[in-house]
mmCIF file of C-alpha atoms and ligand atoms in Angstrom:
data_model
loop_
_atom_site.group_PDB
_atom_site.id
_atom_site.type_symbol
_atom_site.label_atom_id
_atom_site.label_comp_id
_atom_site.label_asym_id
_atom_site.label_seq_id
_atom_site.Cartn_x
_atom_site.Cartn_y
_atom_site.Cartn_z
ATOM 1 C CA UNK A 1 43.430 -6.886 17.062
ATOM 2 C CA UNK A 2 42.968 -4.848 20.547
ATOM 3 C CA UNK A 3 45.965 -6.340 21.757
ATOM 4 C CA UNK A 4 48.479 -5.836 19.069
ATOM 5 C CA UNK A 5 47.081 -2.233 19.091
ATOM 6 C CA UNK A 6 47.216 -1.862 22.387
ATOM 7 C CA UNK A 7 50.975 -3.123 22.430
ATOM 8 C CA UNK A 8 51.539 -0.786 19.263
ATOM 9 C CA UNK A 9 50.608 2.196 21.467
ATOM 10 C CA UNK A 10 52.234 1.232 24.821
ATOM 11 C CA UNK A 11 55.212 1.277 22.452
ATOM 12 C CA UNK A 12 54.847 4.497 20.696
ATOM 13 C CA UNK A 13 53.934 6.308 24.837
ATOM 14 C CA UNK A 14 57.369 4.624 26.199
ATOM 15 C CA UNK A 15 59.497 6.151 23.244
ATOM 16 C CA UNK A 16 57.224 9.557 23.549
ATOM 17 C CA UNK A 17 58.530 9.763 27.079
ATOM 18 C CA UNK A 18 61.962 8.247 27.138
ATOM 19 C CA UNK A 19 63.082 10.605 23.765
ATOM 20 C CA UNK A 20 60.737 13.916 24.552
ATOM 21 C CA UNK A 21 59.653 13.841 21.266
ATOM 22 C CA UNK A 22 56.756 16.268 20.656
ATOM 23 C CA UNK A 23 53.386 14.150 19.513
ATOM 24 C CA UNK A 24 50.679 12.855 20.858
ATOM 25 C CA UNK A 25 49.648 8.420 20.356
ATOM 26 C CA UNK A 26 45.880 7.536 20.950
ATOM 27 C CA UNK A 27 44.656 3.900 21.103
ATOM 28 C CA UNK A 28 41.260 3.462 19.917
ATOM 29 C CA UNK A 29 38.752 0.860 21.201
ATOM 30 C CA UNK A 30 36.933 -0.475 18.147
ATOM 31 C CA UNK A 31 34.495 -3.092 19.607
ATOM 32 C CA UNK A 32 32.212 -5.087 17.060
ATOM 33 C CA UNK A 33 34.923 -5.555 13.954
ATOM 34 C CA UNK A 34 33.334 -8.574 12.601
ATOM 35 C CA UNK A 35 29.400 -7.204 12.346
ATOM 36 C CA UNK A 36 29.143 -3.438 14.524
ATOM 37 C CA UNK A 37 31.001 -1.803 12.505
ATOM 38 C CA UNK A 38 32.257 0.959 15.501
ATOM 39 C CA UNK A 39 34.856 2.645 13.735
ATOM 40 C CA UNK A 40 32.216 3.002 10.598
ATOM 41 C CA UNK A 41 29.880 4.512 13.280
ATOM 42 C CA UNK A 42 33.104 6.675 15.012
ATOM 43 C CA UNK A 43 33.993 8.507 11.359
ATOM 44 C CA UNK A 44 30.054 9.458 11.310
ATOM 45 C CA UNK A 45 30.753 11.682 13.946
ATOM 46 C CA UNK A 46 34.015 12.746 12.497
ATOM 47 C CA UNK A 47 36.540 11.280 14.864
ATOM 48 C CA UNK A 48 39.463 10.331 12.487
ATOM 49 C CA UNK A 49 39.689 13.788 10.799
ATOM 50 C CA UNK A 50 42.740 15.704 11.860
ATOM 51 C CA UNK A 51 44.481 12.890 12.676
ATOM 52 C CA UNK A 52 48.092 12.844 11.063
ATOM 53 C CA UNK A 53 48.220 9.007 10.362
ATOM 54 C CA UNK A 54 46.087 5.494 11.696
ATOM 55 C CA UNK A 55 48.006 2.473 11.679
ATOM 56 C CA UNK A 56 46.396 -0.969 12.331
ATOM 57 C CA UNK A 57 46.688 -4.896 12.163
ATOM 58 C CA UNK A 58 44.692 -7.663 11.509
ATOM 59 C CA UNK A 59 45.687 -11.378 11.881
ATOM 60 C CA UNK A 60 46.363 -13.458 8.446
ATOM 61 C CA UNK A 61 48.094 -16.313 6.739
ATOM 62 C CA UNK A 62 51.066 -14.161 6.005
ATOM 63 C CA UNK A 63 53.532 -11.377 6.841
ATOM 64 C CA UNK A 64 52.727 -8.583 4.618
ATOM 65 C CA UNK A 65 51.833 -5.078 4.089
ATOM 66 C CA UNK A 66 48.202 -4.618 3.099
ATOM 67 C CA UNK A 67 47.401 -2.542 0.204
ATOM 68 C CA UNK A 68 44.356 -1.400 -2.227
ATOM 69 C CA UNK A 69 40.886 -1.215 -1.951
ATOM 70 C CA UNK A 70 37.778 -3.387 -0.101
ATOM 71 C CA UNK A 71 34.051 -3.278 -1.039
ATOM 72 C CA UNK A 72 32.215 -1.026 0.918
ATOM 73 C CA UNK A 73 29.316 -2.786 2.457
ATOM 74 C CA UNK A 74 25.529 -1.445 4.017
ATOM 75 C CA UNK A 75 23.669 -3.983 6.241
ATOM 76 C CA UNK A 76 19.767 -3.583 6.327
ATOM 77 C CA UNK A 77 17.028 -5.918 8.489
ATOM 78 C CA UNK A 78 13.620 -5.852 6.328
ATOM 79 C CA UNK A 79 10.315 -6.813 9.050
ATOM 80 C CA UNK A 80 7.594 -7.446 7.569
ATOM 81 C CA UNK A 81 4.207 -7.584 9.109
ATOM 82 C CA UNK A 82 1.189 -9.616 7.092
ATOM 83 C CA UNK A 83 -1.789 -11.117 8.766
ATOM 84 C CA UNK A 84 -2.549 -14.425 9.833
ATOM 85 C CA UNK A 85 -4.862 -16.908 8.660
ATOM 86 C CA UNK A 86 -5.834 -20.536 7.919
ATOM 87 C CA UNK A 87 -4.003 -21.243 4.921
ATOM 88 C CA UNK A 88 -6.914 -23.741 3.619
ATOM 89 C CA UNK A 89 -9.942 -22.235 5.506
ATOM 90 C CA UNK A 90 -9.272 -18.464 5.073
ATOM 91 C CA UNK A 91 -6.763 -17.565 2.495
ATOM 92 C CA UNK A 92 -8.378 -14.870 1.615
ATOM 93 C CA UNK A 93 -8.233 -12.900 4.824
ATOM 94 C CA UNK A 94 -4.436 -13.586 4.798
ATOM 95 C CA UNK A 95 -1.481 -11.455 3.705
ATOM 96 C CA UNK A 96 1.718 -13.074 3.930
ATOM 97 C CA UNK A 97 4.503 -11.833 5.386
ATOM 98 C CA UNK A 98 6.789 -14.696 3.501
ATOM 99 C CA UNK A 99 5.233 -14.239 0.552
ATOM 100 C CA UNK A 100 6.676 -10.562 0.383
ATOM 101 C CA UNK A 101 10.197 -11.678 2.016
ATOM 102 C CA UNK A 102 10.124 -14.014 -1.148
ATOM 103 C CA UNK A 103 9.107 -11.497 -3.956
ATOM 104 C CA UNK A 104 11.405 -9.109 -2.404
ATOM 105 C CA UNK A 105 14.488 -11.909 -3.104
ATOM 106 C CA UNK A 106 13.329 -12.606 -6.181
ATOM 107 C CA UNK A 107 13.152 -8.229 -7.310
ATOM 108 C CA UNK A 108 16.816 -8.640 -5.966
ATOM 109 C CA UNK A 109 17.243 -11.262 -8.206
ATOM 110 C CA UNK A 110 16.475 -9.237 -11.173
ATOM 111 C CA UNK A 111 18.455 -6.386 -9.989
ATOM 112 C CA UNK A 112 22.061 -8.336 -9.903
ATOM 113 C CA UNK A 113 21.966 -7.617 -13.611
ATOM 114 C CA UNK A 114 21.838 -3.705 -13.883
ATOM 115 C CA UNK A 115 24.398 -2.994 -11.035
ATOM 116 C CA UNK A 116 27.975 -2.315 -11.169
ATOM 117 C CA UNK A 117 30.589 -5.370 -12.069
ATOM 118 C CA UNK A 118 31.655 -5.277 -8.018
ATOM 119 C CA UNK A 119 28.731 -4.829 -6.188
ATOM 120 C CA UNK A 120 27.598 -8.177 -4.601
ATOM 121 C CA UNK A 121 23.848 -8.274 -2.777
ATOM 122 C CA UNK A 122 23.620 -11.146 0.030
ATOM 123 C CA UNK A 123 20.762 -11.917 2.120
ATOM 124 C CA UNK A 124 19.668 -14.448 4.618
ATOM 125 C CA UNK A 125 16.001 -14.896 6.270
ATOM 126 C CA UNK A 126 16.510 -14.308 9.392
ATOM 127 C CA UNK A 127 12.797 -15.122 10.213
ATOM 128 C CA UNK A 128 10.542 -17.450 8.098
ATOM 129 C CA UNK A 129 7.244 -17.008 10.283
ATOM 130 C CA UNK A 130 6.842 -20.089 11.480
ATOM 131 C CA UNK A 131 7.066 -23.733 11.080
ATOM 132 C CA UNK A 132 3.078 -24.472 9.897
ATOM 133 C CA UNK A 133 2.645 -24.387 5.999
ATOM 134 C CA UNK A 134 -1.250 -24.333 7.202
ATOM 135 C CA UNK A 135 -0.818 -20.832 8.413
ATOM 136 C CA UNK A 136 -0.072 -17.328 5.960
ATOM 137 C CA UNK A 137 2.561 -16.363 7.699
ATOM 138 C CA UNK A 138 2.005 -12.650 9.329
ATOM 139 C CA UNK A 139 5.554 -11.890 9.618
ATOM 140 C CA UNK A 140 9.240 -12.772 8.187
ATOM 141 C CA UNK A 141 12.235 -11.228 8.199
ATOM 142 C CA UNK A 142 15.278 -10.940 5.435
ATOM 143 C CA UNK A 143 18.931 -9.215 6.331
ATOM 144 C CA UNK A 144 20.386 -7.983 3.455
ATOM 145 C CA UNK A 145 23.675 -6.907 2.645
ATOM 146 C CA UNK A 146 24.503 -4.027 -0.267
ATOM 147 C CA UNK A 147 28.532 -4.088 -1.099
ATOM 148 C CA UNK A 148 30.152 -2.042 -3.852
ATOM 149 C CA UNK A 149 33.549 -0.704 -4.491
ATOM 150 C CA UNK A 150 32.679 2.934 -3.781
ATOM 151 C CA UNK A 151 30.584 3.364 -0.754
ATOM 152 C CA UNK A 152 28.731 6.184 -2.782
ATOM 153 C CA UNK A 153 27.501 3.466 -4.972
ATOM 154 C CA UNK A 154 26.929 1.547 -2.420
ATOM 155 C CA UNK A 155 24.394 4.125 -0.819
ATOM 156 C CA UNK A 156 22.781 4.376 -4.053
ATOM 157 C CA UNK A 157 22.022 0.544 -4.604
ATOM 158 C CA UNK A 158 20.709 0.362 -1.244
ATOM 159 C CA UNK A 159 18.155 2.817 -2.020
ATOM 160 C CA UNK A 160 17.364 0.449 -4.862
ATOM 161 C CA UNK A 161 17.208 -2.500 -3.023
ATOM 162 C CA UNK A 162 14.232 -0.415 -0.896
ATOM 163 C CA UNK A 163 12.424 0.176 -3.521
ATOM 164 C CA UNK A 164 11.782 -3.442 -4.312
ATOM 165 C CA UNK A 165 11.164 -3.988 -0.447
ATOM 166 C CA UNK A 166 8.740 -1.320 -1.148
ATOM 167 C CA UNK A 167 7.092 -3.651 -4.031
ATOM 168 C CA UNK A 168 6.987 -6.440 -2.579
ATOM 169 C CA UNK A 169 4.899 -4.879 0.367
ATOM 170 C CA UNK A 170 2.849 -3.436 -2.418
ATOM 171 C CA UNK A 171 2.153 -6.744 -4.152
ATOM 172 C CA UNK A 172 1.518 -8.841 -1.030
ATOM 173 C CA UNK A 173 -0.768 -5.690 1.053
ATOM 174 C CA UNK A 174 2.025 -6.069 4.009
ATOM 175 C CA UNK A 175 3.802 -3.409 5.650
ATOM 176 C CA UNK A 176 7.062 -3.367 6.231
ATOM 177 C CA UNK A 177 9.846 -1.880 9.162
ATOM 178 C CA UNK A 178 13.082 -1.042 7.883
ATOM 179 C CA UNK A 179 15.673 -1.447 10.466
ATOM 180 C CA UNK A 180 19.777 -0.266 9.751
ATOM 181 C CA UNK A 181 21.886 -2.545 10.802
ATOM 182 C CA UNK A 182 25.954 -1.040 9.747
ATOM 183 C CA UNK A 183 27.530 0.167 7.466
ATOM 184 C CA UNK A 184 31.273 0.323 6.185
ATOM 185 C CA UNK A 185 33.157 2.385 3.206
ATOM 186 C CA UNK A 186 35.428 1.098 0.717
ATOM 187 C CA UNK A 187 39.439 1.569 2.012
ATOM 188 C CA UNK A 188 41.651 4.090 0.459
ATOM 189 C CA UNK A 189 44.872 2.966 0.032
ATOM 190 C CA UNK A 190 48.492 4.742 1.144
ATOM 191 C CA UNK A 191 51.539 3.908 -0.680
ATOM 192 C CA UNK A 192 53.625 6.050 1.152
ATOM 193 C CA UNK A 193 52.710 4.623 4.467
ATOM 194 C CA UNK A 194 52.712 1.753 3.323
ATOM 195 C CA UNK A 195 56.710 1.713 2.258
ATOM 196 C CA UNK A 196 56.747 3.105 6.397
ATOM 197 C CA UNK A 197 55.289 -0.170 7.618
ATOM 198 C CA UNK A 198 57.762 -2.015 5.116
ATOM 199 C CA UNK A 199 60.358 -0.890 5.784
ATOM 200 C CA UNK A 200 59.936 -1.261 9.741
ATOM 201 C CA UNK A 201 58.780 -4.946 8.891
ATOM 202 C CA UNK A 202 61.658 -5.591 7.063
ATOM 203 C CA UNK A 203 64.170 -4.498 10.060
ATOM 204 C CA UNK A 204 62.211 -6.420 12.551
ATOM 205 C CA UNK A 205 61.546 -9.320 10.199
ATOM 206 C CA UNK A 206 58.994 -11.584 11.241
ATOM 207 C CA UNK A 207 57.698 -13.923 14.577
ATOM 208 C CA UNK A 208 59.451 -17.127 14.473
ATOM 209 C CA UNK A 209 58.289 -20.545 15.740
ATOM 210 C CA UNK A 210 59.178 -23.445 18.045
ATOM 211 C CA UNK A 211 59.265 -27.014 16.338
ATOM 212 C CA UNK A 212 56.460 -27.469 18.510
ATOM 213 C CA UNK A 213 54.119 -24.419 17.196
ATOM 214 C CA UNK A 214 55.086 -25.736 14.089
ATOM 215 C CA UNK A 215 54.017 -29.313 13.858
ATOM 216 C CA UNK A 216 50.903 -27.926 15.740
ATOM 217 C CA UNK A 217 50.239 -25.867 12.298
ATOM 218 C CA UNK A 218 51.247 -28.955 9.858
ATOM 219 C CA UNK A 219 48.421 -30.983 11.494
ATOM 220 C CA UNK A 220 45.644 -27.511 11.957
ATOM 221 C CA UNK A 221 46.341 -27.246 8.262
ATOM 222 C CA UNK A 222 45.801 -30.616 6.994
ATOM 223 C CA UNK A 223 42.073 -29.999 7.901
ATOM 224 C CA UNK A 224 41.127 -27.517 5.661
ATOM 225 C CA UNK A 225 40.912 -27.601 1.741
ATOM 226 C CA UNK A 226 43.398 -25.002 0.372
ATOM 227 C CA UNK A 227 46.930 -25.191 2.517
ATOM 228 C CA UNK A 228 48.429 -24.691 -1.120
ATOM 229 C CA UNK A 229 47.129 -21.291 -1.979
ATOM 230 C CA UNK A 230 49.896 -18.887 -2.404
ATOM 231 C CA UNK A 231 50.076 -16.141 0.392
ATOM 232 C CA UNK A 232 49.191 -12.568 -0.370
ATOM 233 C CA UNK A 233 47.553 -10.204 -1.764
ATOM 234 C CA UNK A 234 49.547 -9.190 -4.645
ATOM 235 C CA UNK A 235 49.661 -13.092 -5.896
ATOM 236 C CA UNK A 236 46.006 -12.572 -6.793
ATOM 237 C CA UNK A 237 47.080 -9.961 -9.258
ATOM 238 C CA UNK A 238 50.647 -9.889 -10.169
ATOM 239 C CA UNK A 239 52.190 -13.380 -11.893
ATOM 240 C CA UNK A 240 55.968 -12.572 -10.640
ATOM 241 C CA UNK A 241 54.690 -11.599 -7.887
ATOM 242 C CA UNK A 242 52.900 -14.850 -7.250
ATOM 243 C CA UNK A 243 56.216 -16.716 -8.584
ATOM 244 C CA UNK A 244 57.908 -15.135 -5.788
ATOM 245 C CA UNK A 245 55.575 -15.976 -3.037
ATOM 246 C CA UNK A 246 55.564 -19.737 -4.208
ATOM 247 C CA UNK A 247 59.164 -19.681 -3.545
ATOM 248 C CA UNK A 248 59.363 -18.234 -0.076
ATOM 249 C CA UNK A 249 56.316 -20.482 0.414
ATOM 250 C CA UNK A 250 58.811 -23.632 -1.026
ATOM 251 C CA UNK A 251 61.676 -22.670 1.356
ATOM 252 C CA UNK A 252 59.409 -22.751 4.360
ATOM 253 C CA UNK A 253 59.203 -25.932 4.097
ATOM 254 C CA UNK A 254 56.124 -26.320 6.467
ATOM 255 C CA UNK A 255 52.601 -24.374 6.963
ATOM 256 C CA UNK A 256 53.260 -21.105 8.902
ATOM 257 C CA UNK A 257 54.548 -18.284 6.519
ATOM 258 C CA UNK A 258 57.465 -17.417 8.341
ATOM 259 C CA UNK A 259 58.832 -14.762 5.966
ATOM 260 C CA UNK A 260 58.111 -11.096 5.250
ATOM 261 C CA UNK A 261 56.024 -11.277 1.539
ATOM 262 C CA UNK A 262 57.692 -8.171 -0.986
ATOM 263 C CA UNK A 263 55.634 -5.010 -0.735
ATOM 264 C CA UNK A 264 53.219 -5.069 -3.194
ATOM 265 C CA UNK A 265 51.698 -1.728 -4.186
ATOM 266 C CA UNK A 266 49.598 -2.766 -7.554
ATOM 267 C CA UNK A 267 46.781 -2.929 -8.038
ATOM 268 C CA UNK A 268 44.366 -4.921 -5.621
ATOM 269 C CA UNK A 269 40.599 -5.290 -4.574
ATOM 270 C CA UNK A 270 39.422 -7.214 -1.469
ATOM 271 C CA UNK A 271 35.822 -8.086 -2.122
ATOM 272 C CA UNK A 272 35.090 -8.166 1.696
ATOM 273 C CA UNK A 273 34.273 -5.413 3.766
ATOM 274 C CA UNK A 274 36.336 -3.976 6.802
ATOM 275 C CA UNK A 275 35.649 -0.585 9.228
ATOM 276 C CA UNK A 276 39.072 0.607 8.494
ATOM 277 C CA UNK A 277 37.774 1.524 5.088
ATOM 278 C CA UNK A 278 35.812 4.700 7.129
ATOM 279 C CA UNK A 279 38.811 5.754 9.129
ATOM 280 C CA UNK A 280 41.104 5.905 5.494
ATOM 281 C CA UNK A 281 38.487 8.073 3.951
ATOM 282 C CA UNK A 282 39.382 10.714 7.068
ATOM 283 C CA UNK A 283 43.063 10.580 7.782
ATOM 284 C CA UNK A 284 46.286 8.715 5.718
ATOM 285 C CA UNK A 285 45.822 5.022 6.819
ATOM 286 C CA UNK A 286 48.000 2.301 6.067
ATOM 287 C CA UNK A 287 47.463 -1.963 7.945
ATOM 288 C CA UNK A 288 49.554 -4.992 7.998
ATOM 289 C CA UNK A 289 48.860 -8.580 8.385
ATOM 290 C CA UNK A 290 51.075 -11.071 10.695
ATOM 291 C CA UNK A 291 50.988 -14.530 10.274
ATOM 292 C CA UNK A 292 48.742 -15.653 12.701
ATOM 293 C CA UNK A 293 47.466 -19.002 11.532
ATOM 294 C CA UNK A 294 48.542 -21.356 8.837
ATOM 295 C CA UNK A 295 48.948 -20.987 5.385
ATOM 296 C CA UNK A 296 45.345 -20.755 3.591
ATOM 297 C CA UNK A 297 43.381 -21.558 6.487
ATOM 298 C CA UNK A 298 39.698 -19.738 5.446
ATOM 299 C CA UNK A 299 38.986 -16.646 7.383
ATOM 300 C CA UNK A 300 36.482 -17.308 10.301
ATOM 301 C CA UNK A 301 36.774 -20.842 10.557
ATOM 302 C CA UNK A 302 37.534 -23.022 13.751
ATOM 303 C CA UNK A 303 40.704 -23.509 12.746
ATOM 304 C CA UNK A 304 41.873 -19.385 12.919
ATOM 305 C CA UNK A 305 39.948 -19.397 16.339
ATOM 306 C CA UNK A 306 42.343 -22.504 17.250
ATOM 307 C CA UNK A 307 45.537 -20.467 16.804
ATOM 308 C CA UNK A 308 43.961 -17.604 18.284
ATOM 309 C CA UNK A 309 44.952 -18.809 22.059
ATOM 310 C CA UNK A 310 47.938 -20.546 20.832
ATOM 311 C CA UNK A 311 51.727 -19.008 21.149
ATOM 312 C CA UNK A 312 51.201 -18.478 17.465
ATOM 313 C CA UNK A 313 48.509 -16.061 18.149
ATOM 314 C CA UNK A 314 50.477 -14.352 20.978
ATOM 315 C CA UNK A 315 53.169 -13.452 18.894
ATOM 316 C CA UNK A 316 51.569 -12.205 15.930
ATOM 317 C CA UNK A 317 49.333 -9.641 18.093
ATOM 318 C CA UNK A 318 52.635 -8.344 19.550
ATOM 319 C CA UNK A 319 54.856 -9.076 16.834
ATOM 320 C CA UNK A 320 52.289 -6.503 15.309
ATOM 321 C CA UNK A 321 52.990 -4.130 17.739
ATOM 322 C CA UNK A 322 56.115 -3.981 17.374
ATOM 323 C CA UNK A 323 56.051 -2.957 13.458
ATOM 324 C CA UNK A 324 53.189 -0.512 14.200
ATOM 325 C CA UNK A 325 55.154 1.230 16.821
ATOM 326 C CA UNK A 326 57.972 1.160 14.869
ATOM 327 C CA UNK A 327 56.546 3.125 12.036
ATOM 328 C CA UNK A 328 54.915 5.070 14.177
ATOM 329 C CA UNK A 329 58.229 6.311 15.578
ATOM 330 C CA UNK A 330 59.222 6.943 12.094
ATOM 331 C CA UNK A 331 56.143 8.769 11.338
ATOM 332 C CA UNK A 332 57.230 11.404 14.492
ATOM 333 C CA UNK A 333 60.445 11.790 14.128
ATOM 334 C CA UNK A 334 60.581 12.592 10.024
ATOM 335 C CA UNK A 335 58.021 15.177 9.352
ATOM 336 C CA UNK A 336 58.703 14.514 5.686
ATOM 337 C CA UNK A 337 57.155 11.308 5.304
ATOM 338 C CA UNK A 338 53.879 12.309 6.714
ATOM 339 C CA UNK A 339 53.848 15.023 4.481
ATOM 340 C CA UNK A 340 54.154 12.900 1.585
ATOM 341 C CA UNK A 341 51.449 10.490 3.357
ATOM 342 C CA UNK A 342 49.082 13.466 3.400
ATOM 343 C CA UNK A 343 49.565 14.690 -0.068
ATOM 344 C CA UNK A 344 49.081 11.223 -1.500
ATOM 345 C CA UNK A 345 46.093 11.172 1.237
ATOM 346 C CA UNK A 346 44.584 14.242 -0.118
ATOM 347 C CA UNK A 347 45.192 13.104 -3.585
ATOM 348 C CA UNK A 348 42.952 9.730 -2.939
ATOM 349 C CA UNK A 349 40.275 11.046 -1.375
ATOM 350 C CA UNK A 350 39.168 14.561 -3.726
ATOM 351 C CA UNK A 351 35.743 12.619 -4.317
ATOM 352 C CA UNK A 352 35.063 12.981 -0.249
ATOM 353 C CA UNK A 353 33.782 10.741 2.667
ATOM 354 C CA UNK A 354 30.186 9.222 2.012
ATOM 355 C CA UNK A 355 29.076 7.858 5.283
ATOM 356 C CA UNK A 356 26.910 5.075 4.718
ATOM 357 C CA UNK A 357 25.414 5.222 8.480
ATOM 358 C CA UNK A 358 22.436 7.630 8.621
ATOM 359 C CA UNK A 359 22.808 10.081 11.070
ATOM 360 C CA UNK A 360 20.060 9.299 13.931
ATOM 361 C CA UNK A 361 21.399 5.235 13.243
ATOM 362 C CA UNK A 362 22.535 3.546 16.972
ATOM 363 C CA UNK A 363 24.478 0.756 17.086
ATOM 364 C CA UNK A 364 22.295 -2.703 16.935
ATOM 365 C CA UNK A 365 22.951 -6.311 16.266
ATOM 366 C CA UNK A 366 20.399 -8.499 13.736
ATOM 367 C CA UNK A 367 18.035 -10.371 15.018
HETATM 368 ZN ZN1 ZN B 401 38.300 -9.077 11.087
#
């Protein structure tokens, strides 16, 4: 991602300079993408307002323009603190801080039914207490993650999801430490940006491969279940749309999607979570996706890190450059699209930014 940006804006500087065009390029450093959230943290303090337009990348399956909406997603670390005792000798003296990490999963449990038909709680105990079933366990941990379409929802289950931490301390006499991990809004989408990075895509079509890179792909993607999935986010929602995919896919002939999918501007939900989401709610935002790994190879998996260091890789993050620049040069030099960007922008967005980081939060991993 850093260095597809970073190519985008060494791009956008040169043609600044060489043309004297009037406007101003600024590359971001976004560390912690995957779990950090940065730019998340970056819009609580307001940086993205005022900004005419933020273009960005990330590395997929396919060639396409991105488009729609992502869940919106709060990450929260629950510590809780009982004491210890002999589990056959002393029960009684014993609170357990399991015991409470469980209840607390199981209130969750009950929850799922009475929230909103997108919202999706995870968890994962990050600390059981120990290994000794003859000891109550004085402390365990759960990390829990909140996701809903609209981050102000989001916000409000979380507060829900509290309240049952708060009963299960209740029930089990343990305290508990709440500690905020990230959080990340839902992604509002730009159409007319969007036909920007198209149309740039289209006139610089797409990275192409050696017969070498190639076969390498053909055997990385006859390790994974799913090399058949059809490319693309509008396939998930649009049947023709799909139909048309499965034929570029079809004259490919092999795994890499070497080919530019159509812009797809229906309707479209990505159920995971992404830090862009916070920088759309602050300034028109559109992202595209370059082909950096074989067709339906799963998202964090060996087998994307494999490609990653690859000529494959190389050439989507600059390949990706090269269409961000491009639009951005577009963006510069025709003051009318932007307008229409930030009309549709202000359109989107009348509800307002909810940031889901609370404002005395600092950046900190799970543990
Ligand atoms: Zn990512």
């Amino acid at each position: 991602l850093g260095a597809g940006a970073f190519a985008a804006a060494l791009g956008v500087k040169a043609f600044l300079e060489a043309t004297k065009t009037p406007g101003t390029v600024v590359l971001y450093g976004c560390p912690g993408e995957e779990g950090g959230a940065a730019k998340a943290f970056m819009a609580r303090d307001g940086l993205w307002y005022g900004l005419d337009a933020a273009l960005t990348w990330h590395p997929n399956d396919a060639n396409e323009v991105l488009t729609g909406s992502s869940n919106s997603c709060i990450q929260t670390q629950y510590h809780f603190t009982g004491v210890a005792a002999h589990a056959a000798g002393d029960p009684d003296r014993g609170r357990s801080a399991l015991d409470a990490v469980e209840l607390m999963n199981v209130g969750v449990q009950f929850l799922r039914e009475h929230m909103s038909d997108k919202a999706r709680i995870h968890y994962a105990i990050t600390d059981a207490g120990g290994r000794s079933p003859n000891v109550v366990q004085p402390r365990a941990s759960v990390l829990y993650m909140v996701r809903s379409n609209h981050v102000a929802e989001a916000v409000e289950l979380q507060k829900r999801v509290d309240k049952i931490a708060e009963g299960a301390a209740l029930m089990t006499e343990t305290t508990f430490e709440k500690k905020f991990i990230d959080g990340l809004a839902d992604t509002v989408t730009n159409h007319a940006l969007e036909r920007v990075l198209y149309q740039n895509f289209q006139e610089l079509g797409v990275p192409s491969h050696t017969t070498e890179e190639l076969a390498y792909a053909d055997q990385l993607s006859a390790t994974y279940p799913g090399n058949d999935r059809l490319p693309g986010v509008g396939s998930q929602y649009d049947l023709d749309y799909a139909e048309q995919a499965r034929a570029l896919r079809t004259k490919a002939g092999h795994a890499m999607n070497d080919f530019l999918l159509p812009l797809y501007q229906g309707d479209a939900f990505e159920p995971g979570s992404t830090d862009v989401g916070d920088v759309s709610w602050q300034c028109p935002t559109a992202q595209i996706h370059v082909a950096t790994w074989p067709n339906g190879c799963p998202g964090h998996s060996w087998q994307n890190v494999s490609c990653g260091r690859t000529d494959i890789g190389h050439k989507a993050a600059l390949h990706a450059g090269k269409v961000l620049a491009a639009a951005a040069m577009d963006l510069l030099t025709q003051p009318a699209l932007l307008e229409e960007a930030k009309a549709e922008f202000q359109r989107r967005t009348v509800a307002g930014y909810t940031c889901p980081i609370p404002a005395d939060a600092v950046p900190v991993v799970a543990d």
